Each structure stands twice: as structure tokens, then as C-alpha cells.
XYZ file of C-alpha atoms in Angstrom:
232
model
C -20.590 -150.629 1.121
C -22.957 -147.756 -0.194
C -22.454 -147.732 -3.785
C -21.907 -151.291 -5.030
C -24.132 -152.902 -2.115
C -26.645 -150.811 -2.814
C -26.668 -149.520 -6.088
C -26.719 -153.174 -7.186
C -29.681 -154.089 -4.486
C -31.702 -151.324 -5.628
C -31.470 -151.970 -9.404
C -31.583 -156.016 -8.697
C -35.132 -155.369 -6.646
C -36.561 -153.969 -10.523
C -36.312 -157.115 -11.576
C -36.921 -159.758 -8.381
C -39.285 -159.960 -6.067
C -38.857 -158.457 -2.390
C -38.574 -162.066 -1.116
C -35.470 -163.091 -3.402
C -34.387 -159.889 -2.785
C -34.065 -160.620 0.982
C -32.747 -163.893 0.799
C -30.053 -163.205 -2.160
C -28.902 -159.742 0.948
C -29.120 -162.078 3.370
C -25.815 -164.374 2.333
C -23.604 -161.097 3.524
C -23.346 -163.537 6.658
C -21.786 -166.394 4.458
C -19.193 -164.433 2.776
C -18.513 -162.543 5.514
C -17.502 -165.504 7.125
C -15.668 -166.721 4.192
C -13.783 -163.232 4.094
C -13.104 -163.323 7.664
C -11.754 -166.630 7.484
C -8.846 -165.277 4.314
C -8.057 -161.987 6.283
C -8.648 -161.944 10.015
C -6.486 -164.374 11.664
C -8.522 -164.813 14.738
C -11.893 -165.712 13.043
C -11.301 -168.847 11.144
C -13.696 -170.642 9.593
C -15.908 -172.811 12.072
C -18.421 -175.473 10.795
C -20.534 -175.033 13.288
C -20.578 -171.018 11.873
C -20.651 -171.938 8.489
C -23.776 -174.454 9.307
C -25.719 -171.974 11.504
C -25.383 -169.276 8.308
C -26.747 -172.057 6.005
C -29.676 -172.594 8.590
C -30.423 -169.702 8.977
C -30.784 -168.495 5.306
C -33.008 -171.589 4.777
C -35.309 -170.199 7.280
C -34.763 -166.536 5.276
C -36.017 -168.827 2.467
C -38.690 -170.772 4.103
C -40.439 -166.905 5.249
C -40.289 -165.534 2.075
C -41.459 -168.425 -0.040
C -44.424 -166.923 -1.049
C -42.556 -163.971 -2.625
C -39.660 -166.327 -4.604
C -41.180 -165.668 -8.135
C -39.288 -164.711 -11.387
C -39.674 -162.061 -14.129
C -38.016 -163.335 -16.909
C -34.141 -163.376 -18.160
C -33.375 -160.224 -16.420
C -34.072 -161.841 -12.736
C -31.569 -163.720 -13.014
C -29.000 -160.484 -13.471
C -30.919 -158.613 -10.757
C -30.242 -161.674 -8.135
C -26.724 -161.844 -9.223
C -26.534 -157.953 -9.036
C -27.701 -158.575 -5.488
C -25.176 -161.256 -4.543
C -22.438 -159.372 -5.941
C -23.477 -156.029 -3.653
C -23.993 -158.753 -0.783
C -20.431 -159.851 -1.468
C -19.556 -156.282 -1.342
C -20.565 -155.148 1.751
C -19.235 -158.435 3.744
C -15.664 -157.428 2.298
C -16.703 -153.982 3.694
C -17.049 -154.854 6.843
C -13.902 -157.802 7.397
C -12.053 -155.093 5.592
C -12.819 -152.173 8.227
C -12.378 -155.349 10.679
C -8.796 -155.863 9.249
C -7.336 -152.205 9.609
C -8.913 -151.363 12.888
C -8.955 -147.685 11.535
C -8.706 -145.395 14.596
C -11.804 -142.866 13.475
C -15.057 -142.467 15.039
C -18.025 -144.714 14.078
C -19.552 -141.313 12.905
C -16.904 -140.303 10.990
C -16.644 -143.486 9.392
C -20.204 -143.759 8.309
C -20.193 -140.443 6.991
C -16.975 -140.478 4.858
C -18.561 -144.011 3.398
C -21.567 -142.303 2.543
C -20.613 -139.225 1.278
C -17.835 -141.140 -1.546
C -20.705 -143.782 -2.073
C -22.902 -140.893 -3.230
C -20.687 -139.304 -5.502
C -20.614 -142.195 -8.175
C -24.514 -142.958 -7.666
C -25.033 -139.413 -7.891
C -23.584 -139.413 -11.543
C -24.841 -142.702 -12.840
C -28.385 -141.605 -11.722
C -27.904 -138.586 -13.715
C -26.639 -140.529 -16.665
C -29.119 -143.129 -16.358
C -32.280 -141.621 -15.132
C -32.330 -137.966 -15.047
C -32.662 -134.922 -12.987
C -34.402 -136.485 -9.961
C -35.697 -132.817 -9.126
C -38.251 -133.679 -12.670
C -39.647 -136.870 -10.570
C -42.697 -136.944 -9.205
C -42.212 -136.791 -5.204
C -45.267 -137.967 -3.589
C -45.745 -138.076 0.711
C -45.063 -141.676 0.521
C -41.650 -141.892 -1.454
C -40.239 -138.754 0.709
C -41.505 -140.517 4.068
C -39.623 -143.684 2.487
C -36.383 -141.791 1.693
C -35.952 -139.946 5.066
C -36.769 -143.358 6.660
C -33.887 -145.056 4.594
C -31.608 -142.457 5.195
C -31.983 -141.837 8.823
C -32.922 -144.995 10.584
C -31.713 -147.424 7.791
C -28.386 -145.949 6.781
C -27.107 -143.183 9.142
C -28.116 -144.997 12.493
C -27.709 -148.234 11.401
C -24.519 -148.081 10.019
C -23.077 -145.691 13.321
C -24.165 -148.985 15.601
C -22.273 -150.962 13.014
C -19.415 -149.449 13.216
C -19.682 -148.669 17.140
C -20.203 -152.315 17.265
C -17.244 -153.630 15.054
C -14.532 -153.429 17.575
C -16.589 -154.920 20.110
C -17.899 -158.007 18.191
C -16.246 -160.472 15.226
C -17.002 -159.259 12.051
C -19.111 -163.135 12.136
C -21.245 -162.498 14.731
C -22.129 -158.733 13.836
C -22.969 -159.506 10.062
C -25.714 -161.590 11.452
C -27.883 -159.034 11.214
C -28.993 -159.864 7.453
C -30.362 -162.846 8.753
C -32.619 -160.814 11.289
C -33.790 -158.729 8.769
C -36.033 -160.536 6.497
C -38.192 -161.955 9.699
C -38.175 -158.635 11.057
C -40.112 -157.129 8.135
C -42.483 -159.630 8.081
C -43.265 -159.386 11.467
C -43.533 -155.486 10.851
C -45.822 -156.155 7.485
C -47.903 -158.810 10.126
C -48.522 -156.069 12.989
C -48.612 -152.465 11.021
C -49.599 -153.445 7.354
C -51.900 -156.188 8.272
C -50.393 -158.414 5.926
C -50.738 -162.158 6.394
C -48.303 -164.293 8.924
C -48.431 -167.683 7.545
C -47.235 -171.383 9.545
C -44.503 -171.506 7.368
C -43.334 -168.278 8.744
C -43.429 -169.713 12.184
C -41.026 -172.608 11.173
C -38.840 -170.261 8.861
C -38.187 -168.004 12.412
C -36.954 -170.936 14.462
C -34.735 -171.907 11.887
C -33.339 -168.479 11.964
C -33.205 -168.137 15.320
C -31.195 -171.445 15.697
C -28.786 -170.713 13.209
C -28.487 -167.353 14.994
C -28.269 -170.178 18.225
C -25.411 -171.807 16.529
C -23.019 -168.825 15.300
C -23.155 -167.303 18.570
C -22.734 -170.309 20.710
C -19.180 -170.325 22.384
C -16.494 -172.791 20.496
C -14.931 -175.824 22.813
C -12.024 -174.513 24.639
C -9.787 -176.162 22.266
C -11.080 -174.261 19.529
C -10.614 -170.993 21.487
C -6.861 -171.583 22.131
C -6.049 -172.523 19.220
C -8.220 -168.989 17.803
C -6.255 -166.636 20.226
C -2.861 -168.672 18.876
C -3.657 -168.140 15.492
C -3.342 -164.021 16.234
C -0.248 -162.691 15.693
C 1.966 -160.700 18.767
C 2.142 -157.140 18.028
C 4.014 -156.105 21.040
């Protein structure tokens, strides 16, 4: 989750734009449902799921058109760097889904933090250095507290508070909400510009959204709940 996921987005984003970047993170909905569908039982794959992810990552597209350029050969081994993390982090979460592991959704996030540290702690030393030689300015230390606290620790203890509750489908929506989210952010606090396109890209999102959460027939459901083996 922590160190392939991101150590691959975070590399890949030297290379791509922020807009690729969000729609390449984005498809952790589509193999999450692909993963779900090989190892948990009770979430096979759905059309109608499969079809709401596509829609909804056209819309992803769609927002961030204006930021889907390319710079040069390595782009194309950042965006596959980011698919691959992507990929990652969906067999993450069907994986945690899987074992139903009996720990606290603090405990959890910790632990995966902590042993996703260790290896990105020694290939940024390798790599890149002592990071206490970098230049820290205001803005990159208000940027790192912000990713640590509200975009890893918090977000990941509501994940994992949230996975027994939800299917590992519905809950790995939220890469589709992010991209229109920061847009909207960039649109109200950075004064950035909110183009029609945008408009159109959210409704797509919001009806594939529409279309992975609506309920299955009840013949579907049955034969869901059938597919689940008895354990007493």
C-alpha cells in the first residue's frame, strides 16, 4: 500500500503531469474490482460495476484534460510506475478484505506505514541523500504534515474502519472522487479556473459512482450470498 503505491506515484508524478497522474491512480477502482472478483467470493464481477468504473474514469479524464500532456520517453515509465502502484494498493485492500484480520483500523494503518517506510527510507538515502541537507521551505513542511496527517494517517484509519462495513468495490471508489475533488478545491481556494468540460466530467463521475452503488436485481443478490462459503 505505502511503499509500492506510493513510492511509484511519487516518482511517476516527475515525469507526468498532475492530470495523468490522477487518472492513471484513479483505475485502483478497476482492479480492485478485478481482484475482488479472483479472491472474495461474494463480490463477483458485475457489468454494471465494471461499466460504472469505466464511466467514471472517463469523467476523471474528461476533468483533467487540460493537464494530459507528455514529457518525453520517460512519461511513459512514470504512468506505468503509477498503474503498477494503483494495482498495488487495490490488491492491498481485497487482500486485507480477504483475511478479515481481527486488529484495529489504527493498528493496521500504523503497522502498514511504519514497514512501508523502512524500504523508502533506504532507497531515498541511496537515491537522493540525507533529506536533513534539503532545503525545507514553509510550503513543503505545510505539504508534508498535510500528507501525513489528513492524507495518510486519517485517511487510511476511515479506510480501514470502513472495510468491514463496505465491499472492497464500493469503498475503493474513492479514487474516482478524488480527482474532482481537487479541482473543485483548486476552483474555490487557489482560484484556479473551473472549465464546462469539468461540469460534464463530474456527472459522469457521479453516475458511474450512481451505477457501482446501485443495488443488483434480487437474482443477482442470491446468487452473491450463495456464492459465500458456510463457515459454521
Amino acid at each position: 500500500m505505502f511503499a509500492l503505491n506510493y513510492g511509484l506515484l511519487f516518482w511517476g508524478e516527475l515525469h507526468v503531469s498532475s492530470g495523468l497522474a490522477a487518472v492513471l491512480q484513479a483505475t485502483i477502482s478497476m482492479f480492485g474490482i478485478v481482484f475482488a472478483h479472483w479472491m472474495l467470493p461474494d463480490e463477483p464481477l458485475r457489468l454494471q460495476k465494471l461499466g460504472g468504473a469505466l464511466l467514471a474514469l472517463g469523467g476523471v479524464a474528461l476533468i483533467c484534460a487540460r493537464l494530459l500532456n507528455f514529457n518525453g520517453p520517460l512519461a511513459f515509465w512514470g504512468g506505468l510506475g503509477i498503474v503498477a502502484g494503483a494495482a498495488g494498493a487495490a490488491f492491498s485492500n481485497v487482500l486485507m478484505k480477504r483475511r478479515a484480520i481481527q486488529l484495529a483500523p489504527a493498528m493496521i494503518a500504523a503497522w502498514q506505514m511504519i514497514f512501508g517506510t523502512v524500504p523508502m527510507l533506504a532507497v531515498g538515502f541511496l537515491v537522493e541523500g540525507n533529506p536533513l541537507r534539503f532545503h525545507w521551505s514553509g510550503m513543503s513542511i505545510f505539504c508534508l504534515l498535510y500528507l501525513a496527517v489528513l492524507g495518510s494517517a486519517l485517511t487510511f484509519l476511515l479506510l480501514y474502519w470502513l472495510l468491514p462495513r463496505m465491499t472492497v468495490t464500493n469503498l475503493q471508489t474513492i479514487s474516482l472522487i478524488t480527482p474532482p475533488g481537487a479541482v473543485m478545491l483548486g476552483w474555490l481556494i487557489g482560484g484556479e479556473t473551473f472549465p464546462i468540460w469539468s461540469l460534464l466530467g463530474a456527472g459522469f463521475v457521479l453516475a458511474g459512482v450512481w451505477l457501482i452503488f446501485r443495488k443488483t436485481g434480487v437474482k443477482e443478490t442470491a446468487e452473491a450470498v450463495a456464492a459465500v462459503p458456510d463457515r459454521g
